[in-house]
mmCIF file of C-alpha atoms and ligand atoms in Angstrom:
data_model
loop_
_atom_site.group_PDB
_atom_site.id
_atom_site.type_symbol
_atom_site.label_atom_id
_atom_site.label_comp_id
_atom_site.label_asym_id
_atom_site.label_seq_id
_atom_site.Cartn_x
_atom_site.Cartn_y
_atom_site.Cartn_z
ATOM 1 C CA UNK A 1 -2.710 -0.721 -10.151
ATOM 2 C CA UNK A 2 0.647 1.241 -8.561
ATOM 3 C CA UNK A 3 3.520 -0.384 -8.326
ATOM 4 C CA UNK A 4 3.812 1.205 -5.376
ATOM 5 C CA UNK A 5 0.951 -0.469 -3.421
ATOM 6 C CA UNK A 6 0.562 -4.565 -3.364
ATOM 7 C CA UNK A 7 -1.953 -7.147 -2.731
ATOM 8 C CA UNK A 8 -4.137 -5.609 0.123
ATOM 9 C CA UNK A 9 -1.405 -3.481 2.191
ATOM 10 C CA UNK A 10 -2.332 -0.280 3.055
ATOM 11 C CA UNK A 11 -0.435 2.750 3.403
ATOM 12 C CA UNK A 12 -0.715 6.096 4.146
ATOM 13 C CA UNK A 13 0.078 8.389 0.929
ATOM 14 C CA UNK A 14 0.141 11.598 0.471
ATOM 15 C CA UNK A 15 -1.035 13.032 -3.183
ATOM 16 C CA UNK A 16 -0.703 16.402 -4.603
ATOM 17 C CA UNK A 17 -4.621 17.057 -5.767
ATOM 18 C CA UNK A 18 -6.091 20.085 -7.278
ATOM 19 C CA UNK A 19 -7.326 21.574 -3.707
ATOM 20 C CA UNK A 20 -4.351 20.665 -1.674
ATOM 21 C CA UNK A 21 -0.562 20.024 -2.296
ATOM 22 C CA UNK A 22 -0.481 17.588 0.658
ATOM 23 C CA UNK A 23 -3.810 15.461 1.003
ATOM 24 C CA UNK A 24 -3.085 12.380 3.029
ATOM 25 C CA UNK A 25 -5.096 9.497 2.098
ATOM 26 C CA UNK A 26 -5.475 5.585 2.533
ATOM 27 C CA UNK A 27 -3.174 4.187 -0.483
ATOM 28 C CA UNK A 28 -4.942 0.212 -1.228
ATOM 29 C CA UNK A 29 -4.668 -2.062 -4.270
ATOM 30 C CA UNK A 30 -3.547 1.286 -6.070
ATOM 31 C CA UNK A 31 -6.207 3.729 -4.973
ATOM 32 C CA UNK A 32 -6.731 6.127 -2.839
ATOM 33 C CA UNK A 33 -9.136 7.135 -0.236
ATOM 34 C CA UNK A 34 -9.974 10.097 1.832
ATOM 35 C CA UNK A 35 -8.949 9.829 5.386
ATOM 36 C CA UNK A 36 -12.498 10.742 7.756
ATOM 37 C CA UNK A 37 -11.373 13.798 9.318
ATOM 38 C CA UNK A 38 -7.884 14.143 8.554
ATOM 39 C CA UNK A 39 -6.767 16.310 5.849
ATOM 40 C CA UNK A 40 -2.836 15.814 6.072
ATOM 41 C CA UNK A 41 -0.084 13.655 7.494
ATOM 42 C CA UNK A 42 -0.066 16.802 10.517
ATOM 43 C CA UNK A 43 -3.678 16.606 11.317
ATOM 44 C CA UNK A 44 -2.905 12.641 11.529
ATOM 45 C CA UNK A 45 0.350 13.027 13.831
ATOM 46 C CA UNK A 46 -1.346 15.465 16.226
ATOM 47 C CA UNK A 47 -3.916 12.293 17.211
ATOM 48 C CA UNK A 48 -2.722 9.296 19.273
ATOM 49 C CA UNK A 49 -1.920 6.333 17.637
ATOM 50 C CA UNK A 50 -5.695 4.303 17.992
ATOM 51 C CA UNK A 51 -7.682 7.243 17.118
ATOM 52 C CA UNK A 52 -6.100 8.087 13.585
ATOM 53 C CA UNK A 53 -5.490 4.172 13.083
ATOM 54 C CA UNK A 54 -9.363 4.227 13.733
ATOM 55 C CA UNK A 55 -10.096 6.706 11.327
ATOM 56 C CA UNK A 56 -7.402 5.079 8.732
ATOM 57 C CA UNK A 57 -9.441 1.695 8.882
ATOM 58 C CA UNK A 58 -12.825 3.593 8.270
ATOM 59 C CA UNK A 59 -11.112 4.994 5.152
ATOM 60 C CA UNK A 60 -12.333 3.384 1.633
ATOM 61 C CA UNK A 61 -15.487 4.952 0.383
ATOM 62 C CA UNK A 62 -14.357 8.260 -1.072
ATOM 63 C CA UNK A 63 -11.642 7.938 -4.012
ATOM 64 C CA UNK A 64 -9.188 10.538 -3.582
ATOM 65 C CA UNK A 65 -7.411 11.094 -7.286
ATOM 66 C CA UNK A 66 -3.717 12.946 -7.369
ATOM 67 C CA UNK A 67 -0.195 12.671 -8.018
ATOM 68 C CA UNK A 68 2.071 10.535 -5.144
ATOM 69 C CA UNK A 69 4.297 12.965 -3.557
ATOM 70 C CA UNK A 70 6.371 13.148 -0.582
ATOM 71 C CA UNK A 71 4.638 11.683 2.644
ATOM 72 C CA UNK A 72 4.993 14.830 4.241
ATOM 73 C CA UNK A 73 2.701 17.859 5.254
ATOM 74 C CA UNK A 74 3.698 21.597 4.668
ATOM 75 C CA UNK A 75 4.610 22.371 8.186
ATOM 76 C CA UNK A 76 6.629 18.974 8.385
ATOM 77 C CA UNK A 77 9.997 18.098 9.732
ATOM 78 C CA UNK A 78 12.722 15.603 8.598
ATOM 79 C CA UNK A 79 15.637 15.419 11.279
ATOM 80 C CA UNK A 80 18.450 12.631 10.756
ATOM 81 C CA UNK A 81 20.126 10.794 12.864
ATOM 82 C CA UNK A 82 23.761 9.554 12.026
ATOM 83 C CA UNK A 83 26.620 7.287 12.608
ATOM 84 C CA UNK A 84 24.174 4.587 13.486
ATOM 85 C CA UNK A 85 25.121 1.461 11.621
ATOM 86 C CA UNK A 86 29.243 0.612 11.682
ATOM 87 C CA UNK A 87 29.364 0.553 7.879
ATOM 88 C CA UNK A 88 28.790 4.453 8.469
ATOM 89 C CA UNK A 89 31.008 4.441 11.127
ATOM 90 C CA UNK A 90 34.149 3.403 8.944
ATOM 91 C CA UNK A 91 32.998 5.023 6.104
ATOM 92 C CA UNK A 92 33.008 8.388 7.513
ATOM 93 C CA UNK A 93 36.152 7.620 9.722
ATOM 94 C CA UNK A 94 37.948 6.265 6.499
ATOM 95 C CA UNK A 95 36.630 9.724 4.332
ATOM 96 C CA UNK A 96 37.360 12.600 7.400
ATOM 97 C CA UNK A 97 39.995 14.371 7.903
ATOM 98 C CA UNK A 98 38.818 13.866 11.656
ATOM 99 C CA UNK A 99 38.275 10.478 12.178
ATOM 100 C CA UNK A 100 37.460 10.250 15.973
ATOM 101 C CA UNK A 101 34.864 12.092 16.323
ATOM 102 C CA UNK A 102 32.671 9.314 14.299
ATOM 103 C CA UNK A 103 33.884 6.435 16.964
ATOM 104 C CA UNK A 104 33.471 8.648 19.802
ATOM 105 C CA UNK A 105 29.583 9.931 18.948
ATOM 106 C CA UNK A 106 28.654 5.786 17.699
ATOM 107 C CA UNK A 107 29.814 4.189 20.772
ATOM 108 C CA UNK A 108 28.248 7.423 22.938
ATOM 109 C CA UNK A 109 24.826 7.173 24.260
ATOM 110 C CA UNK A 110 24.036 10.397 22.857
ATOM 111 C CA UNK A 111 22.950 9.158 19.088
ATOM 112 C CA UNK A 112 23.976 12.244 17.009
ATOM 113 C CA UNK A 113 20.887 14.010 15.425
ATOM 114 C CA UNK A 114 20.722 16.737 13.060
ATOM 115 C CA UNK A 115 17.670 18.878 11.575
ATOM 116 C CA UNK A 116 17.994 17.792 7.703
ATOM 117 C CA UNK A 117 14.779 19.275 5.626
ATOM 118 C CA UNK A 118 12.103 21.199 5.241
ATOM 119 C CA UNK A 119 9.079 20.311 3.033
ATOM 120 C CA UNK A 120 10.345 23.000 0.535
ATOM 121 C CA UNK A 121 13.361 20.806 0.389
ATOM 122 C CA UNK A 122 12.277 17.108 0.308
ATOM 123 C CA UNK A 123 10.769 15.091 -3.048
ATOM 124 C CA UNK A 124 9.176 11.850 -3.348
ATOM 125 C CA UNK A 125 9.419 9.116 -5.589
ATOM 126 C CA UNK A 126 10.181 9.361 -8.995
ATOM 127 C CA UNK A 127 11.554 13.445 -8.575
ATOM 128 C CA UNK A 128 14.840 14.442 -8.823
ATOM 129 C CA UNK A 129 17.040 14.802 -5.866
ATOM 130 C CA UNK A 130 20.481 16.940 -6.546
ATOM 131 C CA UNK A 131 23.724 16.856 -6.048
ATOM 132 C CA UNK A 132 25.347 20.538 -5.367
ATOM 133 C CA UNK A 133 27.211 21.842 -7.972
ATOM 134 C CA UNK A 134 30.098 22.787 -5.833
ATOM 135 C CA UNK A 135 31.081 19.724 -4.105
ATOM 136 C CA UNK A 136 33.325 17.006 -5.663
ATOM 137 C CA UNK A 137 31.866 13.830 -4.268
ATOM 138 C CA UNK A 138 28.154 13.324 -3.760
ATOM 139 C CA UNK A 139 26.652 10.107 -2.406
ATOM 140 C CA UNK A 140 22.659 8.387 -1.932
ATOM 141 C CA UNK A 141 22.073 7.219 1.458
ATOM 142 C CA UNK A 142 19.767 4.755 1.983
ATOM 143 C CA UNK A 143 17.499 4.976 5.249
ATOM 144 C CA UNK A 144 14.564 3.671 6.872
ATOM 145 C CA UNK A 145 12.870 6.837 8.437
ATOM 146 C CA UNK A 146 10.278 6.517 11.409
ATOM 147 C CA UNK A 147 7.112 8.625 11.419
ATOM 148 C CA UNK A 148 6.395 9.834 14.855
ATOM 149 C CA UNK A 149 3.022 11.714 16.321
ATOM 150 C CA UNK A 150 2.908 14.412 18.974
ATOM 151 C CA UNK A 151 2.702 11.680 21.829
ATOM 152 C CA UNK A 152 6.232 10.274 20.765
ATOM 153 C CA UNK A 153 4.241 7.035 18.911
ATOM 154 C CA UNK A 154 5.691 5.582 16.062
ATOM 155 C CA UNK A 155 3.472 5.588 13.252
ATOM 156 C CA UNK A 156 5.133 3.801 10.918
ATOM 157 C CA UNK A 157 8.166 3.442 8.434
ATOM 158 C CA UNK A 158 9.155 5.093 5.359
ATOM 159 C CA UNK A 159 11.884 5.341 3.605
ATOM 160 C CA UNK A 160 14.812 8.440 3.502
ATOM 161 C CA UNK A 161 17.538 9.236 0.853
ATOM 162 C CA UNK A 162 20.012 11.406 3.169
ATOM 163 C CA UNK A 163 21.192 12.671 0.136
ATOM 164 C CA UNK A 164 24.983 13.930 0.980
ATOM 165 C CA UNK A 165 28.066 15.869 -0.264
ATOM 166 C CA UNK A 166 30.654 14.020 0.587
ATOM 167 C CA UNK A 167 34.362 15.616 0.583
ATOM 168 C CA UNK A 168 32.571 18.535 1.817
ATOM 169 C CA UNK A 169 31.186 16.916 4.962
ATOM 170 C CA UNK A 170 34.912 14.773 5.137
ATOM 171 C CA UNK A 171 36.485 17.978 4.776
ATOM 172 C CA UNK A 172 35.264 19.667 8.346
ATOM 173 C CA UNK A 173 32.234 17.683 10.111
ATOM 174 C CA UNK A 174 31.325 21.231 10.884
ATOM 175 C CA UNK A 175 30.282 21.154 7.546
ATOM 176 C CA UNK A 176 27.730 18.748 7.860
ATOM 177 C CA UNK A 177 24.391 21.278 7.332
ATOM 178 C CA UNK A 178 25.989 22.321 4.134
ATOM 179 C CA UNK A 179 26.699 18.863 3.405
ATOM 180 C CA UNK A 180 22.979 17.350 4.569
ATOM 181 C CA UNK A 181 20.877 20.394 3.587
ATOM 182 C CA UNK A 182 20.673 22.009 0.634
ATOM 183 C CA UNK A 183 17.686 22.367 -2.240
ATOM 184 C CA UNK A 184 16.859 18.572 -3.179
ATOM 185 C CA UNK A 185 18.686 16.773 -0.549
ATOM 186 C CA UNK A 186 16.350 15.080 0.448
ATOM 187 C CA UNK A 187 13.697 12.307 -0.652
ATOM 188 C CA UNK A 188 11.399 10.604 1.450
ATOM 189 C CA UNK A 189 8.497 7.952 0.288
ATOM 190 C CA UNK A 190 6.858 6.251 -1.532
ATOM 191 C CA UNK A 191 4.236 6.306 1.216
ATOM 192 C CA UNK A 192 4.505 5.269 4.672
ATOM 193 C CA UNK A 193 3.738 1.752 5.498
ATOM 194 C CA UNK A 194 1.568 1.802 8.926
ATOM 195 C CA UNK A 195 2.863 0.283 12.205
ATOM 196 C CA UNK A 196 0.555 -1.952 13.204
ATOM 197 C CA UNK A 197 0.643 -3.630 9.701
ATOM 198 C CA UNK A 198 4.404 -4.829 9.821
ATOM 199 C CA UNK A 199 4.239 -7.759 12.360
ATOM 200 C CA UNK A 200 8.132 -7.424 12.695
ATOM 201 C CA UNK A 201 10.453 -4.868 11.625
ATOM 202 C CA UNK A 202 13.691 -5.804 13.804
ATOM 203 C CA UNK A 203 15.800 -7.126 10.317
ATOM 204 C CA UNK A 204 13.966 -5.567 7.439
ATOM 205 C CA UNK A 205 16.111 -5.432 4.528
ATOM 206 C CA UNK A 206 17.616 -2.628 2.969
ATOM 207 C CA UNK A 207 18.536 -2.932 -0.506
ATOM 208 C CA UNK A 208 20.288 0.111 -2.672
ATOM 209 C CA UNK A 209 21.547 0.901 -6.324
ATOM 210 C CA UNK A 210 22.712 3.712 -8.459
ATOM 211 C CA UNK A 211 22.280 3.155 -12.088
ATOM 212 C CA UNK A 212 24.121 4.917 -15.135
ATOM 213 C CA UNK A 213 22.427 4.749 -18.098
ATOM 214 C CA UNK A 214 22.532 1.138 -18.634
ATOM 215 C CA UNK A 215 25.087 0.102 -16.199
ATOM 216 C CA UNK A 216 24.542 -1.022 -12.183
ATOM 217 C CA UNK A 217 27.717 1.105 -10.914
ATOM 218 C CA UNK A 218 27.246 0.369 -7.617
ATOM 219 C CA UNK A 219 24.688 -1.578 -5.437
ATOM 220 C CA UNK A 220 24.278 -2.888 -1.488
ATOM 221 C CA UNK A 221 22.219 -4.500 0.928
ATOM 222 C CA UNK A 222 21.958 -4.575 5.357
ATOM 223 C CA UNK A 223 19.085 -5.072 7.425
ATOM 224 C CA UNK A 224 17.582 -3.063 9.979
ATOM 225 C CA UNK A 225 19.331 -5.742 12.416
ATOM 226 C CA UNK A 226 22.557 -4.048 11.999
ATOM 227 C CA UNK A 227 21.178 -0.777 13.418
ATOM 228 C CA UNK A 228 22.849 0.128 16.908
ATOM 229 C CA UNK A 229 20.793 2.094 18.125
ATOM 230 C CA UNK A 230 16.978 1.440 19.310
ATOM 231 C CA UNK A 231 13.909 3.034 17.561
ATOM 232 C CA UNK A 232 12.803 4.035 21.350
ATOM 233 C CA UNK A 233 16.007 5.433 22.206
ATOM 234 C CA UNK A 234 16.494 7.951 19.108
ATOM 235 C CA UNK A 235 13.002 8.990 20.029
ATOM 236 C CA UNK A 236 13.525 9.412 23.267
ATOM 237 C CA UNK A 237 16.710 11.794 22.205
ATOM 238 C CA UNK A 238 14.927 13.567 19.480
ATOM 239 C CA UNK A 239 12.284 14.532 21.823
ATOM 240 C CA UNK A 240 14.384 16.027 24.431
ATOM 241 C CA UNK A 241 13.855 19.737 25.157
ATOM 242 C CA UNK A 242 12.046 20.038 21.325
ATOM 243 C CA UNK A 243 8.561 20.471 20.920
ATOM 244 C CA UNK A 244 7.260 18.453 18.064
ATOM 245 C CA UNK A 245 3.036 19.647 17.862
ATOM 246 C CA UNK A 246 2.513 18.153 14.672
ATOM 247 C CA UNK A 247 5.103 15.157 15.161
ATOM 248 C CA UNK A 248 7.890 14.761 13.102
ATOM 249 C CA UNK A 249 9.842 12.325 10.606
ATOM 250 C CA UNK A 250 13.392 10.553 12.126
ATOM 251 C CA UNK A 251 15.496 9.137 9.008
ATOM 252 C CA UNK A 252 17.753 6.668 11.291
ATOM 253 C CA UNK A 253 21.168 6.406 9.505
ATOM 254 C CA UNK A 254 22.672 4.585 6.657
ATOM 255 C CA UNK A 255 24.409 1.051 6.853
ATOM 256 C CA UNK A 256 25.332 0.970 3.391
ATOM 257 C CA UNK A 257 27.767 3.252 2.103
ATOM 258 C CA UNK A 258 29.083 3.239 -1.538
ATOM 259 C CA UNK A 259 32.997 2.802 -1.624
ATOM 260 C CA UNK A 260 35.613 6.566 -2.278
ATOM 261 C CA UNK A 261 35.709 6.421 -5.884
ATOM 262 C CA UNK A 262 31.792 5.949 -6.355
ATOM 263 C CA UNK A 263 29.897 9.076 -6.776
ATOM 264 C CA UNK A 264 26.384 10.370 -8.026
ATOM 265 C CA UNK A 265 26.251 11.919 -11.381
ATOM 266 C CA UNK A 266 23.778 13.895 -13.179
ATOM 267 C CA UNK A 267 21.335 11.348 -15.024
ATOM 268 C CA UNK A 268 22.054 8.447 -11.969
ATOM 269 C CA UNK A 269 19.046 6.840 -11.051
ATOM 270 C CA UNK A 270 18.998 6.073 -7.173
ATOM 271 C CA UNK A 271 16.168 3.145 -6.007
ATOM 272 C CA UNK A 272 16.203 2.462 -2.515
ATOM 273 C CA UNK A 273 13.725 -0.637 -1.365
ATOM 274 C CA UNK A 274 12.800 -1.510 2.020
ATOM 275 C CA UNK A 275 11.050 -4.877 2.573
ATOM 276 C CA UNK A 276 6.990 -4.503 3.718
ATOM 277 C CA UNK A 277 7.824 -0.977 3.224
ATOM 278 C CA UNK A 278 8.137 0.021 -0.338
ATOM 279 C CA UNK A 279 10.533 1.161 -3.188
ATOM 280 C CA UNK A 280 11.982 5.233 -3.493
ATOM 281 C CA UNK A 281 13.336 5.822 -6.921
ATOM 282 C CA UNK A 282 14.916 9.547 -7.996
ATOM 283 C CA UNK A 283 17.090 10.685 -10.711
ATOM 284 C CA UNK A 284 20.241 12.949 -10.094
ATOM 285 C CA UNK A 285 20.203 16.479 -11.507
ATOM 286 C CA UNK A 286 22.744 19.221 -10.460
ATOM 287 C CA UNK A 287 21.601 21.987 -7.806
ATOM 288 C CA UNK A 288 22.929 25.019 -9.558
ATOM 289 C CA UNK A 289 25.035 27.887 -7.217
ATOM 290 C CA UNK A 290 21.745 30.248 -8.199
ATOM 291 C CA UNK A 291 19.346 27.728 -7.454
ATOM 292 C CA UNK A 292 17.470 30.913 -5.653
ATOM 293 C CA UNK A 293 17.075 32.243 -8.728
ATOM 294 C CA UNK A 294 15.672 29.406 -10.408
ATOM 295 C CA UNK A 295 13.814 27.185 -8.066
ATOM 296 C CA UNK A 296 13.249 24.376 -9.737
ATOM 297 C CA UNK A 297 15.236 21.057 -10.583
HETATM 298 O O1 DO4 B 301 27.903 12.125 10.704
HETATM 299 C C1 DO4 B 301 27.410 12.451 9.696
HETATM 300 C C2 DO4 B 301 26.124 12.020 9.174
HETATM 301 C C3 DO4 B 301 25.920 10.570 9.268
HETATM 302 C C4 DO4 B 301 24.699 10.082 8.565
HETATM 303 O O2 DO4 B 301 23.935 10.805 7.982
HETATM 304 C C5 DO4 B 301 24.449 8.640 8.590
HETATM 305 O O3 DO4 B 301 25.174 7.872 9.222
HETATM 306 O O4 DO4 B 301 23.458 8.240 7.974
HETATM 307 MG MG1 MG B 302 22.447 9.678 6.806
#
């Protein structure tokens, strides 16, 4: 049986088959099924809510066999949203050379959101995420991300490592894309654990660690209870004036922030566990400079 799927949870997982790089399927006891009429997490996000949970509960006959990858399709989209927690509020203001503008956008109703990956750029568990070869700081952060359809329904919760470079991003927060976005900045997964199946997800706990070699070197818990902002009302601001047709993924901030001197590494090993939702585990490498000529981590 996975690890990554207990007693008789479902979840919807997304496994890299011989047909299809992206073939969403019904993730139970450790196996996985075919979806009736849905082929990836798209198709799924371009139904309302009760018809794909329909077609997710009808799921279990035919065995779908692959490799877990990123809950993502092709044509997916990973946006973050930032500043949400206060822990990330003092962390940035304490690591920018422009402290205000962190108080000023996390007591602002406008939640600050940023376009973070495509599926080119985003693993899943146990893949390597990178740290860029020309910043001096690099940091995990640790995120519950909300899957969203077409009709603005949460689908359910998954978890995000906004991977980030941090003196460049506390050098200039105009920075922040080069910070956020760059090849292997971003894990998502293991799967996504459907709405309807968490009975309450107001104070989920968030638990993080970066391991070297043998060593814990740093490690944190919060709870989705210290989030200030509201699932809805991220939504609601992600939504406006963007068209979303095959729905879209919201990672919705970090509350736990390792202290200055603690950094990623090559050879770190970042786990990431959200209660009811699962565990994300990557290894460090180093995105090269030429990483266009090379592709691969
Ligand atoms: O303001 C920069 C990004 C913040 C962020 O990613 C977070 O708070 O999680
Ligand atoms: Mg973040």
């Amino acid at each position: 049986m996975s690890e990554q799927s207990t007693g008789n949870q479902s979840f919807i997982a997304v496994l890299h088959t011989a047909g299809h790089k992206y073939r969403i399927t019904k993730a139970v006891n450790g196996k996985y099924f075919a979806i009736p009429k849905v082929a990836t997490i798209s198709d799924a996000l371009e139904l309302p809510i009760a018809e794909f949970k329909s077609l997710f509960e009808q799921a279990g006959s035919e065995e779908v066999i692959g490799t877990l990858t990123a809950p993502i399709a092709a044509d997916s989209e990973i946006w973050g949203a930032g500043v949400t927690y206060q822990r990330s509020r003092d962390a940035r203001k304490e690591e920018s050379g422009i402290p205000d503008v962190y108080q000023l956008v996390y007591e602002a109703d406008r939640p600050e959101i940023f376009f973070k990956a495509t599926a080119r750029r985003t693993v899943g568990t146990n893949a390597n995420v990178g740290i860029r070869a020309d910043a001096l700081t690099s940091v995990p952060e640790p995120e519950v991300a909300i899957v969203i359809n077409k009709y603005r329904e949460l689908i359910g919760l998954t978890i995000c490592n906004d991977m980030t470079s941090r003196n460049i991003e506390g050098e200039n927060p105009l920075y922040l894309s080069q910070a956020k976005i760059y090849y292997g900045s971003n894990a998502v997964g293991p799967m996504i654990r459907p709405i309807w199946e968490i009975k309450d997800y107001s104070s989920l706990a968030i638990d993080a660690k970066i391991e070297r070699g043998t060593n814990i070197v740093w490690q944190a818990q919060t709870s989705l209870a210290q989030l200030n902002r509201s699932f809805a009302d991220l939504i609601e601001y992600l939504f406006r004036c963007q068209s979303f047709p095959v729905g879209a993924i919201l990672s919705t901030g970090t509350g736990i922030v390792p202290p200055l001197d603690i950094s990623l590494e090559a050879g770190d090993l970042v786990t990431i566990n959200v209660a009811e939702v699962g565990t994300l585990v990557n290894k460090v490498v180093v995105t090269p400079i030429d990483i266009n000529e090379k592709e691969n981590l």
